[in-house]
PDB file of C-alpha atoms in Angstrom:
ATOM      1  CA  ASP A   1       5.293 -16.989  -0.936  1.00  0.00           C
ATOM      2  CA  ILE A   2       6.740 -17.012   2.396  1.00  0.00           C
ATOM      3  CA  GLN A   3       3.819 -17.694   4.865  1.00  0.00           C
ATOM      4  CA  LEU A   4       3.444 -15.931   8.393  1.00  0.00           C
ATOM      5  CA  THR A   5       1.212 -17.648  10.882  1.00  0.00           C
ATOM      6  CA  GLN A   6       0.491 -15.789  14.646  1.00  0.00           C
ATOM      7  CA  SER A   7      -0.556 -17.098  17.848  1.00  0.00           C
ATOM      8  CA  PRO A   8      -2.786 -16.877  19.650  1.00  0.00           C
ATOM      9  CA  SER A   9      -5.490 -15.479  16.601  1.00  0.00           C
ATOM     10  CA  PHE A  10      -7.266 -14.060  19.733  1.00  0.00           C
ATOM     11  CA  LEU A  11      -6.067 -12.781  23.219  1.00  0.00           C
ATOM     12  CA  SER A  12      -8.318 -11.524  26.311  1.00  0.00           C
ATOM     13  CA  ALA A  13      -6.123  -9.711  28.960  1.00  0.00           C
ATOM     14  CA  SER A  14      -6.283  -6.944  31.470  1.00  0.00           C
ATOM     15  CA  VAL A  15      -4.628  -3.834  31.996  1.00  0.00           C
ATOM     16  CA  GLY A  16      -1.329  -4.505  33.527  1.00  0.00           C
ATOM     17  CA  ASP A  17      -0.740  -8.190  32.484  1.00  0.00           C
ATOM     18  CA  ARG A  18       2.300  -8.986  30.331  1.00  0.00           C
ATOM     19  CA  VAL A  19       1.363 -10.224  26.895  1.00  0.00           C
ATOM     20  CA  THR A  20       3.321 -12.186  24.312  1.00  0.00           C
ATOM     21  CA  ILE A  21       2.716 -12.735  20.741  1.00  0.00           C
ATOM     22  CA  THR A  22       4.190 -15.154  18.377  1.00  0.00           C
ATOM     23  CA  CYS A  23       4.982 -15.104  14.872  1.00  0.00           C
ATOM     24  CA  ARG A  24       6.310 -17.833  12.945  1.00  0.00           C
ATOM     25  CA  ALA A  25       7.515 -17.718   9.173  1.00  0.00           C
ATOM     26  CA  SER A  26       7.518 -20.766   6.887  1.00  0.00           C
ATOM     27  CA  GLN A  27      11.251 -20.211   6.005  1.00  0.00           C
ATOM     28  CA  GLY A  28      14.070 -18.501   7.693  1.00  0.00           C
ATOM     29  CA  ILE A  29      13.956 -14.335   7.121  1.00  0.00           C
ATOM     30  CA  SER A  30      16.782 -13.387   9.087  1.00  0.00           C
ATOM     31  CA  SER A  31      15.497 -10.372  11.314  1.00  0.00           C
ATOM     32  CA  TYR A  32      13.440  -8.899   8.015  1.00  0.00           C
ATOM     33  CA  LEU A  33      10.184  -8.663  10.507  1.00  0.00           C
ATOM     34  CA  ALA A  34       8.189  -5.844  11.501  1.00  0.00           C
ATOM     35  CA  TRP A  35       5.103  -5.519  13.683  1.00  0.00           C
ATOM     36  CA  TYR A  36       2.201  -3.295  13.188  1.00  0.00           C
ATOM     37  CA  GLN A  37      -0.684  -2.170  15.785  1.00  0.00           C
ATOM     38  CA  GLN A  38      -4.266  -1.677  14.103  1.00  0.00           C
ATOM     39  CA  GLU A  39      -7.247  -0.138  15.829  1.00  0.00           C
ATOM     40  CA  PRO A  40     -10.540  -0.469  14.275  1.00  0.00           C
ATOM     41  CA  GLY A  41     -11.143   1.769  11.238  1.00  0.00           C
ATOM     42  CA  LYS A  42      -7.618   3.010  11.177  1.00  0.00           C
ATOM     43  CA  ALA A  43      -4.264   2.127   9.504  1.00  0.00           C
ATOM     44  CA  PRO A  44      -1.657  -0.042  10.915  1.00  0.00           C
ATOM     45  CA  LYS A  45       0.866   1.660  12.875  1.00  0.00           C
ATOM     46  CA  LEU A  46       4.546   0.410  13.094  1.00  0.00           C
ATOM     47  CA  LEU A  47       5.837  -0.587  16.090  1.00  0.00           C
ATOM     48  CA  ILE A  48       8.872  -2.572  15.540  1.00  0.00           C
ATOM     49  CA  TYR A  49      11.274  -3.159  12.755  1.00  0.00           C
ATOM     50  CA  THR A  50      13.978  -5.035  11.928  1.00  0.00           C
ATOM     51  CA  ALA A  51      12.752  -7.591  14.619  1.00  0.00           C
ATOM     52  CA  SER A  52      13.574  -5.748  17.668  1.00  0.00           C
ATOM     53  CA  THR A  53      14.124  -2.114  16.842  1.00  0.00           C
ATOM     54  CA  LEU A  54      11.546   0.081  18.607  1.00  0.00           C
ATOM     55  CA  GLN A  55      10.079   2.716  16.036  1.00  0.00           C
ATOM     56  CA  SER A  56      10.463   6.156  17.456  1.00  0.00           C
ATOM     57  CA  GLY A  57       7.757   7.570  19.448  1.00  0.00           C
ATOM     58  CA  VAL A  58       6.478   3.816  20.492  1.00  0.00           C
ATOM     59  CA  PRO A  59       6.431   3.349  24.229  1.00  0.00           C
ATOM     60  CA  SER A  60       8.917   0.988  25.685  1.00  0.00           C
ATOM     61  CA  ARG A  61       6.639  -1.284  27.186  1.00  0.00           C
ATOM     62  CA  PHE A  62       6.471  -2.759  23.410  1.00  0.00           C
ATOM     63  CA  SER A  63       9.482  -5.126  22.462  1.00  0.00           C
ATOM     64  CA  GLY A  64      10.522  -7.541  19.818  1.00  0.00           C
ATOM     65  CA  SER A  65      12.824 -10.510  19.540  1.00  0.00           C
ATOM     66  CA  GLY A  66      13.742 -13.432  17.391  1.00  0.00           C
ATOM     67  CA  SER A  67      15.268 -14.276  14.102  1.00  0.00           C
ATOM     68  CA  GLY A  68      15.013 -16.939  11.334  1.00  0.00           C
ATOM     69  CA  THR A  69      11.579 -18.407  11.525  1.00  0.00           C
ATOM     70  CA  GLU A  70      10.344 -17.488  15.180  1.00  0.00           C
ATOM     71  CA  PHE A  71       9.407 -13.848  16.589  1.00  0.00           C
ATOM     72  CA  THR A  72       7.812 -12.336  19.575  1.00  0.00           C
ATOM     73  CA  LEU A  73       6.073  -9.148  20.105  1.00  0.00           C
ATOM     74  CA  THR A  74       6.230  -8.652  24.147  1.00  0.00           C
ATOM     75  CA  ILE A  75       3.914  -5.845  25.855  1.00  0.00           C
ATOM     76  CA  SER A  76       5.219  -5.512  29.418  1.00  0.00           C
ATOM     77  CA  SER A  77       2.106  -3.985  30.983  1.00  0.00           C
ATOM     78  CA  LEU A  78      -0.842  -4.033  28.959  1.00  0.00           C
ATOM     79  CA  GLN A  79      -2.515  -0.317  28.845  1.00  0.00           C
ATOM     80  CA  PRO A  80      -6.139   0.534  27.831  1.00  0.00           C
ATOM     81  CA  GLU A  81      -4.819   2.021  24.248  1.00  0.00           C
ATOM     82  CA  ASP A  82      -3.073  -1.361  23.488  1.00  0.00           C
ATOM     83  CA  PHE A  83      -6.346  -3.330  23.044  1.00  0.00           C
ATOM     84  CA  ALA A  84      -6.123  -3.693  19.241  1.00  0.00           C
ATOM     85  CA  THR A  85      -5.010  -6.399  16.497  1.00  0.00           C
ATOM     86  CA  TYR A  86      -1.256  -6.835  16.133  1.00  0.00           C
ATOM     87  CA  TYR A  87       0.574  -7.750  12.688  1.00  0.00           C
ATOM     88  CA  CYS A  88       3.575  -9.088  11.647  1.00  0.00           C
ATOM     89  CA  GLN A  89       5.226  -8.664   8.392  1.00  0.00           C
ATOM     90  CA  GLN A  90       8.395 -10.205   6.448  1.00  0.00           C
ATOM     91  CA  PHE A  91      10.394  -7.989   4.096  1.00  0.00           C
ATOM     92  CA  LYS A  92      12.727 -10.919   2.980  1.00  0.00           C
ATOM     93  CA  SER A  93      11.354 -11.461  -0.230  1.00  0.00           C
ATOM     94  CA  PHE A  94       8.433 -10.570  -2.422  1.00  0.00           C
ATOM     95  CA  PRO A  95       5.955 -10.415  -1.954  1.00  0.00           C
ATOM     96  CA  PHE A  96       6.003  -8.932   1.338  1.00  0.00           C
ATOM     97  CA  THR A  97       3.289 -11.003   3.407  1.00  0.00           C
ATOM     98  CA  PHE A  98       1.539 -10.291   6.591  1.00  0.00           C
ATOM     99  CA  GLY A  99       0.472 -12.555   9.230  1.00  0.00           C
ATOM    100  CA  PRO A 100      -3.195 -12.858   9.862  1.00  0.00           C
ATOM    101  CA  GLY A 101      -3.383 -10.905  12.814  1.00  0.00           C
ATOM    102  CA  THR A 102      -3.702 -11.366  16.674  1.00  0.00           C
ATOM    103  CA  LYS A 103      -6.687  -9.806  18.432  1.00  0.00           C
ATOM    104  CA  VAL A 104      -6.301  -8.210  21.845  1.00  0.00           C
ATOM    105  CA  ASP A 105      -9.296  -7.726  23.845  1.00  0.00           C
ATOM    106  CA  ILE A 106     -10.261  -6.574  27.073  1.00  0.00           C
ATOM    107  CA  LYS A 107     -10.975  -9.232  29.708  1.00  0.00           C
TER     108      LYS A 107
ATOM    109  CA  GLN B   1       6.554  15.109   9.386  1.00  0.00           C
ATOM    110  CA  VAL B   2       5.742  12.848   6.518  1.00  0.00           C
ATOM    111  CA  GLN B   3       1.642  12.551   5.489  1.00  0.00           C
ATOM    112  CA  LEU B   4      -0.128  10.524   3.146  1.00  0.00           C
ATOM    113  CA  GLN B   5      -3.405  11.586   1.855  1.00  0.00           C
ATOM    114  CA  GLN B   6      -5.287   9.214  -0.338  1.00  0.00           C
ATOM    115  CA  SER B   7      -8.121  10.223  -2.863  1.00  0.00           C
ATOM    116  CA  GLY B   8     -10.124   7.977  -5.403  1.00  0.00           C
ATOM    117  CA  PRO B   9     -13.811   6.971  -6.068  1.00  0.00           C
ATOM    118  CA  GLY B  10     -15.234   4.637  -3.677  1.00  0.00           C
ATOM    119  CA  LEU B  11     -17.217   2.428  -6.020  1.00  0.00           C
ATOM    120  CA  VAL B  12     -16.011   0.819  -9.287  1.00  0.00           C
ATOM    121  CA  LYS B  13     -18.056  -1.400 -11.585  1.00  0.00           C
ATOM    122  CA  PRO B  14     -16.836  -4.843 -12.267  1.00  0.00           C
ATOM    123  CA  SER B  15     -14.363  -5.258 -15.239  1.00  0.00           C
ATOM    124  CA  GLN B  16     -13.431  -1.674 -14.723  1.00  0.00           C
ATOM    125  CA  THR B  17     -10.168   0.092 -13.757  1.00  0.00           C
ATOM    126  CA  LEU B  18      -9.721   0.916  -9.994  1.00  0.00           C
ATOM    127  CA  SER B  19      -7.739   3.892  -9.507  1.00  0.00           C
ATOM    128  CA  VAL B  20      -6.459   5.575  -5.893  1.00  0.00           C
ATOM    129  CA  THR B  21      -4.006   8.357  -5.551  1.00  0.00           C
ATOM    130  CA  CYS B  22      -1.761   9.120  -2.786  1.00  0.00           C
ATOM    131  CA  ALA B  23      -0.404  12.587  -2.070  1.00  0.00           C
ATOM    132  CA  ILE B  24       2.902  12.930  -0.363  1.00  0.00           C
ATOM    133  CA  SER B  25       3.825  15.703   2.089  1.00  0.00           C
ATOM    134  CA  GLY B  26       7.112  15.758   3.788  1.00  0.00           C
ATOM    135  CA  ASP B  27       9.133  13.610   1.394  1.00  0.00           C
ATOM    136  CA  SER B  28       9.486  13.225  -2.120  1.00  0.00           C
ATOM    137  CA  VAL B  29       8.032  10.486  -4.491  1.00  0.00           C
ATOM    138  CA  SER B  30      11.624  10.826  -6.382  1.00  0.00           C
ATOM    139  CA  GLY B  31      13.325  10.793  -3.125  1.00  0.00           C
ATOM    140  CA  ASN B  32      16.196   8.018  -3.188  1.00  0.00           C
ATOM    141  CA  SER B  33      15.595   6.520   0.119  1.00  0.00           C
ATOM    142  CA  ALA B  34      12.088   5.582   0.216  1.00  0.00           C
ATOM    143  CA  ALA B  35       9.673   3.315  -1.762  1.00  0.00           C
ATOM    144  CA  TRP B  36       6.116   3.904  -2.402  1.00  0.00           C
ATOM    145  CA  ASN B  37       3.672   1.060  -1.624  1.00  0.00           C
ATOM    146  CA  TRP B  38       0.062  -0.013  -2.039  1.00  0.00           C
ATOM    147  CA  ILE B  39      -1.571  -2.636   0.334  1.00  0.00           C
ATOM    148  CA  ARG B  40      -4.999  -3.745   0.592  1.00  0.00           C
ATOM    149  CA  GLN B  41      -6.946  -5.092   3.506  1.00  0.00           C
ATOM    150  CA  SER B  42     -10.128  -7.149   3.120  1.00  0.00           C
ATOM    151  CA  PRO B  43     -11.654  -9.758   5.626  1.00  0.00           C
ATOM    152  CA  SER B  44     -11.067 -12.732   3.568  1.00  0.00           C
ATOM    153  CA  LYS B  45      -7.307 -11.992   2.593  1.00  0.00           C
ATOM    154  CA  GLY B  46      -6.264  -9.968   5.247  1.00  0.00           C
ATOM    155  CA  LEU B  47      -3.515  -7.448   4.620  1.00  0.00           C
ATOM    156  CA  GLU B  48      -2.088  -7.900   1.448  1.00  0.00           C
ATOM    157  CA  TRP B  49       0.983  -6.338  -0.158  1.00  0.00           C
ATOM    158  CA  LEU B  50       0.312  -5.132  -3.918  1.00  0.00           C
ATOM    159  CA  GLY B  51       3.451  -3.435  -5.253  1.00  0.00           C
ATOM    160  CA  ARG B  52       5.795  -0.366  -4.970  1.00  0.00           C
ATOM    161  CA  ILE B  53       7.543   2.313  -6.745  1.00  0.00           C
ATOM    162  CA  TYR B  54      10.885   3.904  -5.989  1.00  0.00           C
ATOM    163  CA  TYR B  55      13.504   6.089  -7.741  1.00  0.00           C
ATOM    164  CA  ARG B  56      17.073   5.209  -7.704  1.00  0.00           C
ATOM    165  CA  SER B  57      18.279   6.959 -10.740  1.00  0.00           C
ATOM    166  CA  LYS B  58      15.570   5.672 -12.718  1.00  0.00           C
ATOM    167  CA  TRP B  59      12.320   4.850 -11.568  1.00  0.00           C
ATOM    168  CA  SER B  60      11.625   0.715 -10.643  1.00  0.00           C
ATOM    169  CA  THR B  61       8.405  -1.065  -9.795  1.00  0.00           C
ATOM    170  CA  ASP B  62       7.721  -4.439  -8.019  1.00  0.00           C
ATOM    171  CA  TYR B  63       4.609  -6.153  -7.978  1.00  0.00           C
ATOM    172  CA  ALA B  64       2.997  -8.965  -6.450  1.00  0.00           C
ATOM    173  CA  VAL B  65       2.503 -11.773  -8.793  1.00  0.00           C
ATOM    174  CA  SER B  66      -1.174 -12.247  -7.692  1.00  0.00           C
ATOM    175  CA  VAL B  67      -1.923  -8.928  -9.460  1.00  0.00           C
ATOM    176  CA  LYS B  68       0.838  -8.535 -11.569  1.00  0.00           C
ATOM    177  CA  SER B  69      -1.206  -8.733 -14.947  1.00  0.00           C
ATOM    178  CA  ARG B  70      -3.741  -6.132 -13.795  1.00  0.00           C
ATOM    179  CA  ILE B  71      -1.515  -3.559 -11.784  1.00  0.00           C
ATOM    180  CA  THR B  72       0.163  -0.109 -12.772  1.00  0.00           C
ATOM    181  CA  ILE B  73       1.655   2.187  -9.929  1.00  0.00           C
ATOM    182  CA  ASN B  74       2.779   5.578 -11.550  1.00  0.00           C
ATOM    183  CA  PRO B  75       4.599   8.590 -10.001  1.00  0.00           C
ATOM    184  CA  ASP B  76       3.553  12.257 -10.637  1.00  0.00           C
ATOM    185  CA  THR B  77       6.603  14.333  -9.810  1.00  0.00           C
ATOM    186  CA  SER B  78       4.844  17.385 -10.608  1.00  0.00           C
ATOM    187  CA  THR B  79       2.239  16.957  -7.769  1.00  0.00           C
ATOM    188  CA  ASN B  80       4.432  14.660  -5.466  1.00  0.00           C
ATOM    189  CA  GLN B  81       1.675  11.977  -5.776  1.00  0.00           C
ATOM    190  CA  PHE B  82       1.995   8.524  -6.722  1.00  0.00           C
ATOM    191  CA  SER B  83      -0.975   6.456  -8.045  1.00  0.00           C
ATOM    192  CA  LEU B  84      -2.861   2.779  -8.424  1.00  0.00           C
ATOM    193  CA  GLN B  85      -4.255   1.276 -11.201  1.00  0.00           C
ATOM    194  CA  LEU B  86      -5.799  -2.046 -10.920  1.00  0.00           C
ATOM    195  CA  SER B  87      -7.639  -3.087 -14.222  1.00  0.00           C
ATOM    196  CA  SER B  88     -10.413  -5.579 -14.839  1.00  0.00           C
ATOM    197  CA  VAL B  89     -11.947  -5.624 -11.165  1.00  0.00           C
ATOM    198  CA  THR B  90     -14.062  -8.233  -9.767  1.00  0.00           C
ATOM    199  CA  PRO B  91     -15.892  -8.376  -6.454  1.00  0.00           C
ATOM    200  CA  GLU B  92     -12.953 -10.041  -5.001  1.00  0.00           C
ATOM    201  CA  ASP B  93     -11.117  -6.846  -5.260  1.00  0.00           C
ATOM    202  CA  THR B  94     -13.279  -5.102  -2.941  1.00  0.00           C
ATOM    203  CA  ALA B  95     -11.042  -4.050  -0.007  1.00  0.00           C
ATOM    204  CA  VAL B  96      -9.603  -1.010   2.124  1.00  0.00           C
ATOM    205  CA  TYR B  97      -6.519   0.167  -0.128  1.00  0.00           C
ATOM    206  CA  TYR B  98      -3.430   1.943   1.779  1.00  0.00           C
ATOM    207  CA  CYS B  99      -0.381   3.664   0.456  1.00  0.00           C
ATOM    208  CA  ALA B 100       2.660   3.521   2.504  1.00  0.00           C
ATOM    209  CA  ARG B 101       6.137   4.638   2.881  1.00  0.00           C
ATOM    210  CA  GLY B 102       8.680   1.922   2.669  1.00  0.00           C
ATOM    211  CA  ILE B 103      12.238   2.522   4.221  1.00  0.00           C
ATOM    212  CA  ALA B 104      14.846   0.237   3.093  1.00  0.00           C
ATOM    213  CA  THR B 105      13.644  -3.181   3.516  1.00  0.00           C
ATOM    214  CA  THR B 106      12.659  -2.701   6.847  1.00  0.00           C
ATOM    215  CA  ALA B 107       9.116  -1.727   7.225  1.00  0.00           C
ATOM    216  CA  PHE B 108       6.418   0.649   6.106  1.00  0.00           C
ATOM    217  CA  ASP B 109       6.381   3.415   8.522  1.00  0.00           C
ATOM    218  CA  TYR B 110       3.949   5.901   7.172  1.00  0.00           C
ATOM    219  CA  TRP B 111       0.428   5.233   6.239  1.00  0.00           C
ATOM    220  CA  GLY B 112      -2.451   6.852   4.099  1.00  0.00           C
ATOM    221  CA  GLN B 113      -5.843   7.000   5.767  1.00  0.00           C
ATOM    222  CA  GLY B 114      -7.305   4.075   3.677  1.00  0.00           C
ATOM    223  CA  THR B 115      -9.800   4.325   0.809  1.00  0.00           C
ATOM    224  CA  LEU B 116     -12.477   1.650   0.907  1.00  0.00           C
ATOM    225  CA  VAL B 117     -13.358   0.451  -2.685  1.00  0.00           C
ATOM    226  CA  THR B 118     -16.336  -1.520  -3.287  1.00  0.00           C
ATOM    227  CA  VAL B 119     -16.452  -3.477  -6.668  1.00  0.00           C
ATOM    228  CA  SER B 120     -20.371  -3.682  -7.454  1.00  0.00           C
ATOM    229  CA  SER B 121     -22.460  -3.070 -10.503  1.00  0.00           C
TER     230      SER B 121
END
């Protein structure tokens, strides 16, 4: 199975901050990576797919980059509604696996 | 707009079979572009993809090895739904179960609301 690790696991930030989350894959996955946002008690919401394509309706302050084994999700200016947990997921091979998550909290 | 509505019991006894159904609106379970997935989430295992079903001239399924001997995903074209059955459950199968639409091999773009299933006697 392809293992995904995320760093940091927890992030404390303020409104307006630039935030970067890293996802690393245990082997190369080309650009078969997606990013999700999950609020407590809700289903994950798709933000980014194929590593850097913004899902329709997602604010442009979210961006993704990377390929191979290292990927980043950047929030250019953190908004109050962005405090949530973020997950990466790979689609390169079965089983599709998720990272352990990065919780973004209010400083 | 695609919507996925889940239903199923919240409590299952150990050794029994867990069943959750996902009703689709705004798309078709037998459409040629999507795959229909089951994912679960627990504090101990995080988000875990379980399997999927899709139609490309015929029905096909893919299952995670971790549950392959116990899982069945079936379509119901008459009601435009698909279902998850997980047999011989143990307390380790306690989780929130989600259905989700997968597009090609890019992402899960629509999710059900989640069903908390507790395995307990």
